[in-house]
Amino acid sequence: MRYGMAIDTKKCVGCADCVVACQTENSVPHGYARDWIAETVSGRYPYLELEIRSERCNHCDNTPCVRTCPTGASHVIEGGIVIVTPEECIGCGACIESCPYDARFTHPDGYATKCTFCDHRVKNGQDPACVSVCPTHCMYFGDLDDPNSEVAKIVARRKWKVLAPEAGTQPQIYYLV
Ligand code: SF4
Ligand code: SF4
Ligand code: SF4
C-alpha cells in the first residue's frame, strides 16, 4: 500500500478551505498551518497563466527528514505516511532544515510537526480533512499501489508533475496539470 494524493491545478480556486479544515481537524496552533496555497504565474503579458496549488508535506519515498532525525521521532508508518512522534522529538530542527518543501514547523510546545495525511481519519476509512471539504473536489487521496483506486486512475490518465523533483525526494503528491 502506498498512500498518495493527486491535486488538480485546473480545478483549485485557492479558496483555502483546505487550510481551515486542516487547522480545525488537527488543532493546529493559531498562526501556523500544515497546508497552504501557492500561486505561480507563467508566460508573458498579456498571455499569462496562473497556477494555484494546495501544498503540504509530500510524504516522500526518499525522506531526508527521517534520515536526519537523531531520535527516530520522524518516521514512516504503514502506507508510506511520514509522521513525527512528539514525545520522541527533542526539537533540534534537523528535519525542518532538511525538507526541500518547507513543510515542517516547530509547534509552540517545542516539537516538529507537519501534515500527517490525517492518518487518524484514513485508518477509519475517511478521506483527509482537506480532501473532504474541497468545494471543487480538486484533491484525490488513496492507495497509489491499487490500480483501481480513484487516485491511481487519475494519475495514470492525466499529465502531472511533482514539486522540486531535482531534490530526489520522490514526492507522493501529484499535481495534475
Ligand atoms: Fe519529509 Fe519534507 Fe518530504 Fe514531508 S515533504 S516527507 S517533511 S522531506
Ligand atoms: Fe527529529 Fe524532532 Fe529533531 Fe525533527 S526536530 S529531527 S523530529 S528530533
Ligand atoms: Fe492537514 Fe490532513 Fe490535509 Fe495533511 S492531509 S494537510 S494533516 S488536513
XYZ file of N, CA, C and O and ligand atoms in Angstrom:
732
model
N 0.832 -1.190 0.000
C 0.000 0.000 0.000
C 0.875 1.252 0.000
O 1.866 1.305 0.713
N 0.508 2.225 -0.825
C 1.263 3.485 -0.870
C 0.280 4.639 -0.994
O -0.273 4.881 -2.063
N 0.050 5.316 0.141
C -0.882 6.442 0.089
C -0.270 7.624 -0.651
O 0.928 7.902 -0.539
N -1.107 8.298 -1.412
C -0.673 9.496 -2.112
C -1.868 10.356 -2.459
O -3.024 9.979 -2.226
N -1.566 11.504 -3.017
C -2.615 12.447 -3.410
C -2.379 12.913 -4.836
O -1.228 13.013 -5.266
N -3.460 13.189 -5.522
C -3.403 13.915 -6.779
C -4.207 15.198 -6.559
O -5.284 15.159 -5.958
N -3.647 16.318 -7.009
C -4.311 17.603 -6.818
C -4.400 18.296 -8.171
O -3.381 18.507 -8.833
N -5.620 18.600 -8.560
C -5.875 19.119 -9.901
C -5.692 20.636 -9.929
O -6.529 21.374 -9.406
N -4.607 21.084 -10.533
C -4.343 22.532 -10.572
C -5.333 23.256 -11.481
O -5.451 24.471 -11.407
N -6.041 22.502 -12.311
C -7.040 23.136 -13.186
C -8.354 23.391 -12.454
O -9.218 24.116 -12.934
N -8.522 22.747 -11.287
C -9.771 22.914 -10.550
C -9.622 23.723 -9.266
O -10.604 24.231 -8.725
N -8.399 23.826 -8.755
C -8.191 24.560 -7.492
C -8.418 26.051 -7.722
O -7.841 26.640 -8.634
N -9.262 26.648 -6.861
C -9.551 28.087 -6.991
C -8.883 28.886 -5.870
O -9.075 30.096 -5.764
N -8.106 28.222 -5.024
C -7.365 28.939 -3.987
C -8.221 29.459 -2.854
O -7.856 30.423 -2.178
N -9.343 28.804 -2.586
C -10.269 29.302 -1.565
C -9.739 29.117 -0.141
O -10.224 29.751 0.793
N -8.768 28.205 0.019
C -8.142 27.918 1.322
C -9.070 27.194 2.299
O -8.775 27.142 3.494
N -10.167 26.632 1.814
C -10.998 25.787 2.690
C -10.166 24.630 3.246
O -10.377 24.192 4.380
N -9.234 24.117 2.433
C -8.373 23.005 2.876
C -7.506 23.419 4.057
O -7.261 22.630 4.976
N -7.059 24.652 4.046
C -6.187 25.147 5.122
C -6.987 25.251 6.423
O -6.542 24.793 7.483
N -8.177 25.813 6.320
C -9.021 25.985 7.511
C -9.463 24.618 8.058
O -9.453 24.381 9.269
N -9.820 23.701 7.140
C -10.259 22.370 7.575
C -9.139 21.654 8.318
O -9.371 20.996 9.341
N -7.930 21.794 7.824
C -6.786 21.146 8.473
C -6.538 21.752 9.848
O -6.306 21.033 10.824
N -6.594 23.064 9.930
C -6.350 23.724 11.217
C -7.369 23.275 12.252
O -7.037 23.040 13.418
N -8.625 23.135 11.825
C -9.695 22.730 12.736
C -9.551 21.260 13.117
O -9.588 20.897 14.299
N -9.378 20.408 12.106
C -9.313 18.959 12.344
C -8.142 18.578 13.241
O -8.234 17.690 14.078
N -7.014 19.261 13.032
C -5.777 18.848 13.697
C -5.344 19.792 14.822
O -4.198 19.711 15.275
N -6.246 20.667 15.257
C -5.927 21.619 16.329
C -4.579 22.289 16.095
O -3.727 22.350 16.990
N -4.388 22.756 14.869
C -3.139 23.447 14.522
C -3.122 24.773 15.277
O -4.116 25.505 15.272
N -1.999 25.086 15.972
C -1.998 26.312 16.765
C -2.214 27.569 15.922
O -1.843 27.607 14.747
N -2.821 28.559 16.537
C -3.107 29.813 15.851
C -1.825 30.387 15.239
O -0.779 30.403 15.887
N -1.927 30.809 13.978
C -0.768 31.407 13.311
C 0.094 30.410 12.565
O 1.077 30.799 11.931
N -0.239 29.124 12.625
C 0.512 28.080 11.910
C -0.417 27.357 10.939
O -1.642 27.442 11.057
N 0.189 26.611 10.000
C -0.627 25.838 9.065
C 0.172 24.637 8.575
O 1.388 24.725 8.390
N -0.512 23.507 8.385
C 0.129 22.313 7.827
C 0.012 22.284 6.312
O 0.680 21.503 5.661
N -0.926 23.050 5.771
C -1.051 23.150 4.319
C -1.247 24.620 3.963
O -1.574 25.436 4.817
N -1.004 24.954 2.729
C -1.020 26.360 2.317
C -1.302 26.431 0.815
O -1.212 25.430 0.113
N -1.645 27.653 0.366
C -1.926 27.862 -1.058
C -0.718 28.555 -1.702
O -0.243 29.576 -1.204
N -0.239 27.966 -2.802
C 0.864 28.571 -3.557
C 0.349 28.971 -4.934
O -0.516 28.292 -5.504
N 0.856 30.078 -5.436
C 0.441 30.555 -6.765
C 1.679 30.825 -7.609
O 2.648 31.402 -7.118
N 1.644 30.378 -8.863
C 2.751 30.625 -9.787
C 2.186 31.233 -11.065
O 1.246 30.697 -11.657
N 2.768 32.347 -11.466
C 2.368 32.988 -12.730
C 3.437 32.665 -13.767
O 4.635 32.778 -13.500
N 2.997 32.240 -14.952
C 3.956 31.960 -16.024
C 3.498 32.650 -17.312
O 2.355 33.117 -17.418
N 4.371 32.706 -18.298
C 4.054 33.338 -19.577
C 4.474 34.807 -19.599
O 5.085 35.301 -18.643
N 4.146 35.482 -20.690
C 4.465 36.910 -20.839
C 3.191 37.678 -21.075
O 2.308 37.213 -21.798
N 3.088 38.830 -20.464
C 1.911 39.680 -20.633
C 1.650 39.944 -22.117
O 2.594 40.244 -22.835
N 0.426 39.840 -22.606
C -0.828 39.612 -21.871
C -1.206 38.132 -21.807
O -2.320 37.814 -21.432
N -0.295 37.242 -22.147
C -0.628 35.807 -22.179
C -0.113 35.141 -20.912
O 0.850 34.376 -20.943
N -0.726 35.475 -19.814
C -0.270 34.974 -18.523
C -1.144 33.808 -18.064
O -2.335 33.760 -18.361
N -0.529 32.887 -17.344
C -1.279 31.762 -16.795
C -0.997 31.676 -15.297
O 0.144 31.810 -14.868
N -2.079 31.505 -14.538
C -1.943 31.398 -13.081
C -2.192 29.961 -12.664
O -3.229 29.388 -12.998
N -1.232 29.388 -11.951
C -1.431 28.042 -11.391
C -1.575 28.171 -9.885
O -0.746 28.790 -9.228
N -2.635 27.575 -9.344
C -2.883 27.623 -7.903
C -2.748 26.204 -7.360
O -3.334 25.267 -7.909
N -1.973 26.060 -6.296
C -1.745 24.719 -5.736
C -2.006 24.717 -4.230
O -1.546 25.611 -3.518
N -2.661 23.701 -3.754
C -2.757 23.425 -2.321
C -1.557 22.545 -1.978
O -1.445 21.422 -2.465
N -0.650 23.063 -1.140
C 0.592 22.328 -0.847
C 0.664 21.888 0.614
O 0.063 22.516 1.500
N 1.429 20.836 0.852
C 1.631 20.273 2.186
C 2.813 19.323 2.099
O 3.416 19.194 1.032
N 3.149 18.629 3.172
C 4.184 17.590 3.132
C 3.866 16.612 2.002
O 2.719 16.199 1.835
N 4.888 16.244 1.257
C 4.704 15.344 0.104
C 4.812 13.865 0.457
O 4.784 13.017 -0.434
N 4.983 13.553 1.727
C 5.106 12.147 2.166
C 6.026 11.375 1.216
O 5.647 10.341 0.642
N 7.218 11.935 1.094
C 8.198 11.452 0.120
C 8.591 9.996 0.369
O 8.520 9.503 1.502
N 9.016 9.341 -0.713
C 9.549 7.977 -0.590
C 10.999 7.977 -0.125
O 11.467 7.019 0.462
N 11.708 9.048 -0.452
C 13.109 9.174 -0.064
C 13.189 10.383 0.863
O 13.123 11.516 0.405
N 13.283 10.149 2.164
C 12.957 11.168 3.158
C 14.175 11.720 3.901
O 14.620 11.119 4.884
N 14.680 12.888 3.498
C 15.766 13.499 4.270
C 15.342 13.802 5.708
O 16.157 13.725 6.639
N 14.060 14.121 5.895
C 13.580 14.470 7.240
C 13.677 13.291 8.200
O 13.936 13.467 9.394
N 13.481 12.087 7.679
C 13.598 10.888 8.526
C 15.070 10.541 8.743
O 15.489 10.210 9.857
N 15.868 10.658 7.681
C 17.300 10.310 7.787
C 18.034 11.214 8.764
O 18.938 10.776 9.461
N 17.660 12.501 8.778
C 18.420 13.436 9.610
C 17.947 13.460 11.061
O 18.612 14.038 11.915
N 16.827 12.846 11.354
C 16.285 12.877 12.725
C 17.139 12.002 13.639
O 17.260 10.800 13.422
N 17.735 12.577 14.687
C 18.648 11.797 15.534
C 17.943 10.853 16.512
O 18.592 9.975 17.090
N 16.647 11.015 16.711
C 15.970 10.219 17.742
C 14.977 9.192 17.196
O 14.451 8.388 17.975
N 14.694 9.254 15.899
C 13.665 8.361 15.365
C 12.267 8.916 15.532
O 11.278 8.237 15.204
N 12.156 10.148 16.042
C 10.822 10.758 16.186
C 10.137 10.900 14.819
O 8.934 10.674 14.691
N 10.932 11.273 13.817
C 10.407 11.330 12.447
C 10.514 9.951 11.849
O 11.617 9.394 11.780
N 9.405 9.391 11.422
C 9.454 8.033 10.880
C 8.303 7.802 9.913
O 7.412 8.634 9.768
N 8.363 6.651 9.282
C 7.379 6.301 8.257
C 6.478 5.211 8.816
O 6.967 4.228 9.389
N 5.169 5.380 8.648
C 4.232 4.349 9.100
C 3.591 3.675 7.889
O 3.929 3.974 6.746
N 2.661 2.778 8.154
C 2.023 1.996 7.098
C 1.497 2.892 5.975
O 0.945 3.965 6.232
N 1.712 2.448 4.764
C 1.231 3.214 3.622
C 2.166 4.342 3.232
O 1.812 5.167 2.391
N 3.355 4.409 3.848
C 4.332 5.424 3.476
C 4.066 6.797 4.072
O 4.666 7.785 3.642
N 3.167 6.889 5.060
C 2.878 8.187 5.683
C 4.038 8.560 6.613
O 4.475 7.745 7.423
N 4.532 9.779 6.469
C 5.657 10.262 7.270
C 5.096 11.069 8.445
O 4.350 12.031 8.225
N 5.423 10.663 9.666
C 4.890 11.388 10.828
C 5.989 11.658 11.859
O 7.097 11.128 11.767
N 5.640 12.445 12.858
C 6.544 12.764 13.968
C 5.864 12.328 15.267
O 4.686 12.620 15.476
N 6.610 11.634 16.123
C 6.100 11.324 17.460
C 6.576 12.435 18.405
O 7.771 12.536 18.699
N 5.650 13.319 18.846
C 6.070 14.488 19.635
C 6.903 14.120 20.862
O 7.874 14.805 21.183
N 6.536 13.021 21.540
C 7.227 12.646 22.774
C 8.687 12.282 22.530
O 9.503 12.313 23.454
N 9.022 11.895 21.293
C 10.406 11.488 20.996
C 11.211 12.608 20.348
O 12.400 12.452 20.080
N 10.553 13.727 20.063
C 11.217 14.843 19.380
C 11.905 15.734 20.406
O 11.307 16.126 21.407
N 13.188 16.073 20.122
C 13.931 16.963 21.022
C 13.964 18.401 20.491
O 14.648 19.256 21.051
N 13.257 18.622 19.377
C 13.151 19.981 18.852
C 14.423 20.522 18.238
O 14.610 21.744 18.149
N 15.294 19.623 17.753
C 16.590 20.078 17.215
C 16.430 20.805 15.887
O 17.301 21.583 15.490
N 15.365 20.521 15.146
C 15.105 21.218 13.888
C 15.826 20.662 12.685
O 15.747 21.227 11.589
N 16.542 19.531 12.837
C 17.283 18.963 11.701
C 16.335 18.609 10.556
O 16.646 18.835 9.380
N 15.187 18.058 10.882
C 14.221 17.666 9.848
C 13.671 18.884 9.118
O 13.459 18.856 7.909
N 13.453 19.954 9.867
C 12.902 21.179 9.268
C 13.896 21.740 8.261
O 13.529 22.136 7.150
N 15.171 21.727 8.631
C 16.232 22.209 7.733
C 16.355 21.349 6.492
O 16.675 21.831 5.411
N 16.122 20.042 6.637
C 16.395 19.115 5.528
C 15.253 19.024 4.523
O 15.437 18.503 3.430
N 14.067 19.520 4.862
C 12.917 19.378 3.955
C 12.977 20.426 2.847
O 12.934 21.622 3.123
N 13.026 19.997 1.593
C 13.102 20.962 0.498
C 11.800 21.729 0.280
O 11.771 22.676 -0.503
N 10.735 21.325 0.927
C 9.417 21.915 0.691
C 8.967 22.838 1.819
O 7.842 23.330 1.783
N 9.802 22.987 2.817
C 9.444 23.845 3.948
C 8.113 23.393 4.555
O 7.266 24.211 4.921
N 7.947 22.080 4.634
C 6.645 21.522 5.024
C 6.484 21.349 6.531
O 5.414 20.982 6.993
N 7.570 21.580 7.284
C 7.516 21.364 8.744
C 7.680 22.670 9.499
O 8.280 23.609 9.001
N 7.204 22.692 10.709
C 7.441 23.831 11.591
C 7.538 23.325 13.026
O 7.173 22.186 13.330
N 8.071 24.192 13.876
C 8.161 23.830 15.290
C 6.884 24.262 15.989
O 6.509 25.444 15.969
N 6.213 23.295 16.578
C 4.999 23.563 17.355
C 5.380 24.423 18.572
O 6.495 24.272 19.098
N 4.502 25.327 19.010
C 4.828 26.143 20.193
C 5.218 25.296 21.412
O 5.924 25.777 22.299
N 4.816 24.036 21.449
C 5.215 23.166 22.561
C 6.600 22.552 22.367
O 7.030 21.725 23.182
N 7.283 22.905 21.245
C 8.700 22.544 21.132
C 9.052 21.363 20.251
O 10.224 21.006 20.153
N 8.077 20.746 19.606
C 8.390 19.604 18.743
C 8.092 19.944 17.276
O 7.297 20.833 16.980
N 8.736 19.201 16.371
C 8.491 19.408 14.942
C 7.157 18.777 14.572
O 6.784 17.717 15.092
N 6.450 19.442 13.678
C 5.162 18.892 13.251
C 4.887 19.283 11.800
O 5.601 20.102 11.224
N 3.860 18.670 11.234
C 3.538 18.863 9.810
C 2.305 18.048 9.470
O 1.732 17.394 10.345
N 1.962 18.015 8.189
C 0.848 17.197 7.698
C 1.085 15.720 8.004
O 2.185 15.204 7.813
N 0.034 15.058 8.457
C 0.091 13.618 8.761
C -0.696 12.781 7.752
O -0.909 11.586 7.988
N -1.141 13.411 6.660
C -2.103 12.774 5.757
C -3.353 12.364 6.544
O -4.078 11.441 6.148
N -3.579 13.058 7.676
C -4.737 12.744 8.539
C -4.828 11.239 8.785
O -5.906 10.632 8.617
N -3.724 10.648 9.224
C -3.698 9.186 9.408
C -4.801 8.707 10.355
O -5.313 7.597 10.214
N -5.209 9.573 11.309
C -6.269 9.183 12.248
C -7.612 9.014 11.535
O -8.451 8.228 11.951
N -7.823 9.764 10.462
C -9.049 9.610 9.673
C -8.906 8.464 8.670
O -9.842 7.672 8.476
N -7.726 8.415 8.045
C -7.504 7.422 6.983
C -7.665 6.004 7.536
O -8.234 5.126 6.883
N -7.180 5.773 8.769
C -7.303 4.412 9.294
C -8.744 4.039 9.612
O -9.069 2.866 9.793
N -9.633 5.032 9.649
C -11.060 4.758 9.807
C -11.814 4.783 8.480
O -13.045 4.856 8.450
N -11.040 4.802 7.389
C -11.673 4.743 6.076
C -12.153 6.082 5.554
O -12.859 6.148 4.538
N -11.797 7.180 6.250
C -12.224 8.508 5.796
C -11.114 9.159 4.981
O -9.933 8.832 5.137
N -11.496 10.131 4.151
C -10.511 10.956 3.461
C -9.894 11.942 4.449
O -10.511 12.298 5.458
N -8.679 12.443 4.163
C -8.133 13.547 4.956
C -9.101 14.725 4.975
O -9.887 14.918 4.025
N -9.020 15.531 6.034
C -9.967 16.644 6.187
C -9.913 17.599 5.003
O -10.952 18.040 4.493
N -8.713 17.919 4.548
C -8.582 18.887 3.452
C -9.263 18.374 2.189
O -9.921 19.127 1.473
N -9.102 17.089 1.928
C -9.705 16.481 0.736
C -11.224 16.516 0.843
O -11.931 16.822 -0.123
N -11.718 16.228 2.044
C -13.171 16.055 2.198
C -13.937 17.369 2.077
O -15.118 17.351 1.755
N -13.289 18.514 2.340
C -14.047 19.780 2.293
C -13.901 20.541 0.982
O -14.628 21.515 0.759
N -12.980 20.142 0.123
C -12.686 20.959 -1.067
C -13.944 21.151 -1.918
O -14.521 20.186 -2.416
N -14.398 22.402 -2.107
C -15.655 22.632 -2.830
C -15.565 22.301 -4.315
O -16.598 22.096 -4.959
N -14.350 22.272 -4.877
C -14.221 21.946 -6.307
C -13.803 20.491 -6.510
O -13.595 20.066 -7.645
N -13.651 19.743 -5.409
C -13.228 18.336 -5.469
C -11.941 18.186 -6.288
O -11.850 17.333 -7.164
N -10.981 19.042 -5.983
C -9.747 19.012 -6.779
C -8.701 18.068 -6.213
O -7.644 17.898 -6.816
N -8.975 17.441 -5.056
C -7.988 16.551 -4.436
C -8.491 15.119 -4.392
O -9.654 14.868 -4.071
N -7.583 14.204 -4.689
C -7.889 12.771 -4.689
C -6.870 12.100 -3.781
O -5.665 12.302 -3.929
N -7.347 11.288 -2.836
C -6.450 10.613 -1.898
C -6.720 9.119 -1.938
O -7.859 8.684 -2.071
N -5.681 8.321 -1.835
C -5.898 6.880 -1.777
C -4.614 6.115 -1.984
O -3.517 6.657 -1.867
N -4.780 4.833 -2.316
C -3.660 3.911 -2.451
C -3.159 3.913 -3.894
O -3.818 3.384 -4.792
N -1.973 4.473 -4.081
C -1.399 4.540 -5.439
C -1.026 3.160 -5.958
O -0.890 2.963 -7.169
N -0.836 2.201 -5.047
C -0.483 0.838 -5.475
C -1.682 0.048 -5.979
O -1.526 -1.029 -6.547
N -2.892 0.575 -5.724
C -4.105 -0.115 -6.170
C -4.555 0.492 -7.503
O -5.076 1.611 -7.527
N -4.379 -0.226 -8.615
C -4.705 0.360 -9.910
C -6.175 0.733 -10.054
O -6.541 1.502 -10.945
N -7.031 0.219 -9.173
C -8.459 0.543 -9.248
C -8.858 1.732 -8.378
O -10.025 2.125 -8.371
N -7.894 2.274 -7.611
C -8.247 3.432 -6.780
C -8.413 4.654 -7.673
O -7.786 4.777 -8.735
N -9.242 5.595 -7.212
C -9.504 6.809 -7.989
C -8.205 7.584 -8.213
O -7.936 8.087 -9.303
N -7.365 7.651 -7.156
C -6.134 8.427 -7.280
C -5.181 7.781 -8.284
O -4.564 8.477 -9.115
N -5.055 6.461 -8.255
C -4.163 5.782 -9.207
C -4.673 5.950 -10.630
O -3.895 6.161 -11.566
N -5.994 5.882 -10.783
C -6.567 6.010 -12.131
C -6.326 7.402 -12.708
O -5.970 7.538 -13.882
N -6.490 8.433 -11.871
C -6.351 9.792 -12.415
C -4.878 10.115 -12.685
O -4.545 10.813 -13.640
N -3.968 9.570 -11.873
C -2.535 9.775 -12.127
C -2.125 9.057 -13.421
O -1.288 9.541 -14.182
N -2.742 7.910 -13.691
C -2.433 7.169 -14.919
C -2.985 7.880 -16.160
O -2.407 7.801 -17.246
N -4.103 8.593 -15.967
C -4.815 9.170 -17.108
C -4.341 10.577 -17.477
O -4.307 10.934 -18.645
N -3.964 11.365 -16.459
C -3.684 12.789 -16.684
C -2.188 13.088 -16.702
O -1.383 12.334 -16.173
N -1.839 14.247 -17.253
C -0.467 14.734 -17.148
C -0.262 15.278 -15.745
O -1.168 15.908 -15.183
N 0.906 15.084 -15.173
C 1.156 15.554 -13.817
C 2.608 15.971 -13.657
O 3.460 15.687 -14.502
N 2.861 16.641 -12.542
C 4.229 16.965 -12.149
C 4.314 16.807 -10.633
O 3.281 16.817 -9.940
N 5.532 16.641 -10.134
C 5.758 16.718 -8.686
C 6.595 17.961 -8.441
O 7.248 18.477 -9.356
N 6.594 18.434 -7.197
C 7.339 19.651 -6.880
C 8.800 19.312 -6.595
O 9.101 18.312 -5.930
N 9.687 20.146 -7.103
C 11.136 20.021 -6.891
C 11.643 18.587 -7.095
O 12.261 18.019 -6.193
N 11.396 18.004 -8.272
C 11.873 16.626 -8.492
C 13.391 16.529 -8.392
O 13.927 15.469 -8.048
N 14.072 17.658 -8.645
C 15.533 17.651 -8.602
C 16.065 17.368 -7.191
O 17.220 16.993 -7.025
N 15.215 17.534 -6.182
C 15.656 17.258 -4.810
C 15.786 15.752 -4.554
O 16.396 15.337 -3.563
N 15.209 14.945 -5.442
C 15.363 13.499 -5.336
C 14.593 12.855 -4.193
O 14.892 11.727 -3.785
N 13.577 13.540 -3.694
C 12.848 13.008 -2.537
C 11.706 12.064 -2.911
O 11.099 11.454 -2.046
N 11.402 11.986 -4.190
C 10.311 11.137 -4.672
C 8.979 11.436 -3.963
O 8.437 10.598 -3.237
N 8.489 12.654 -4.189
C 7.231 13.075 -3.550
C 6.054 12.213 -3.990
O 6.020 11.723 -5.117
N 5.072 12.093 -3.118
C 3.885 11.279 -3.427
C 2.631 12.131 -3.521
O 1.528 11.651 -3.321
N 2.835 13.424 -3.835
C 1.702 14.274 -4.201
C 1.908 14.668 -5.653
O 2.952 15.226 -6.017
N 0.914 14.360 -6.470
C 0.996 14.560 -7.904
C 0.080 15.714 -8.289
O -1.126 15.661 -8.024
N 0.672 16.742 -8.873
C -0.111 17.897 -9.305
C -0.539 17.696 -10.743
O 0.302 17.627 -11.643
N -1.833 17.597 -10.954
C -2.380 17.397 -12.302
C -2.336 18.733 -13.029
O -2.773 19.753 -12.487
N -1.763 18.718 -14.251
C -1.546 19.986 -14.967
C -2.248 19.974 -16.321
O -2.658 18.933 -16.807
Fe 9.891 14.986 4.728
Fe 9.548 17.357 3.582
Fe 9.202 15.104 2.135
Fe 7.438 15.783 4.010
S 7.885 16.927 2.142
S 8.343 13.722 3.711
S 8.714 16.748 5.587
S 11.123 15.830 3.044
Fe 13.779 14.521 14.913
Fe 12.415 16.350 16.339
Fe 14.952 16.854 15.611
Fe 12.944 16.817 13.801
S 13.172 18.286 15.466
S 14.992 15.895 13.604
S 11.626 15.169 14.597
S 14.257 15.216 16.984
Fe -3.905 18.757 7.033
Fe -4.732 16.231 6.982
Fe -4.721 17.648 4.734
Fe -2.397 16.928 5.835
S -3.950 15.558 4.963
S -2.910 18.974 5.023
S -2.900 16.988 8.017
S -5.989 18.049 6.549
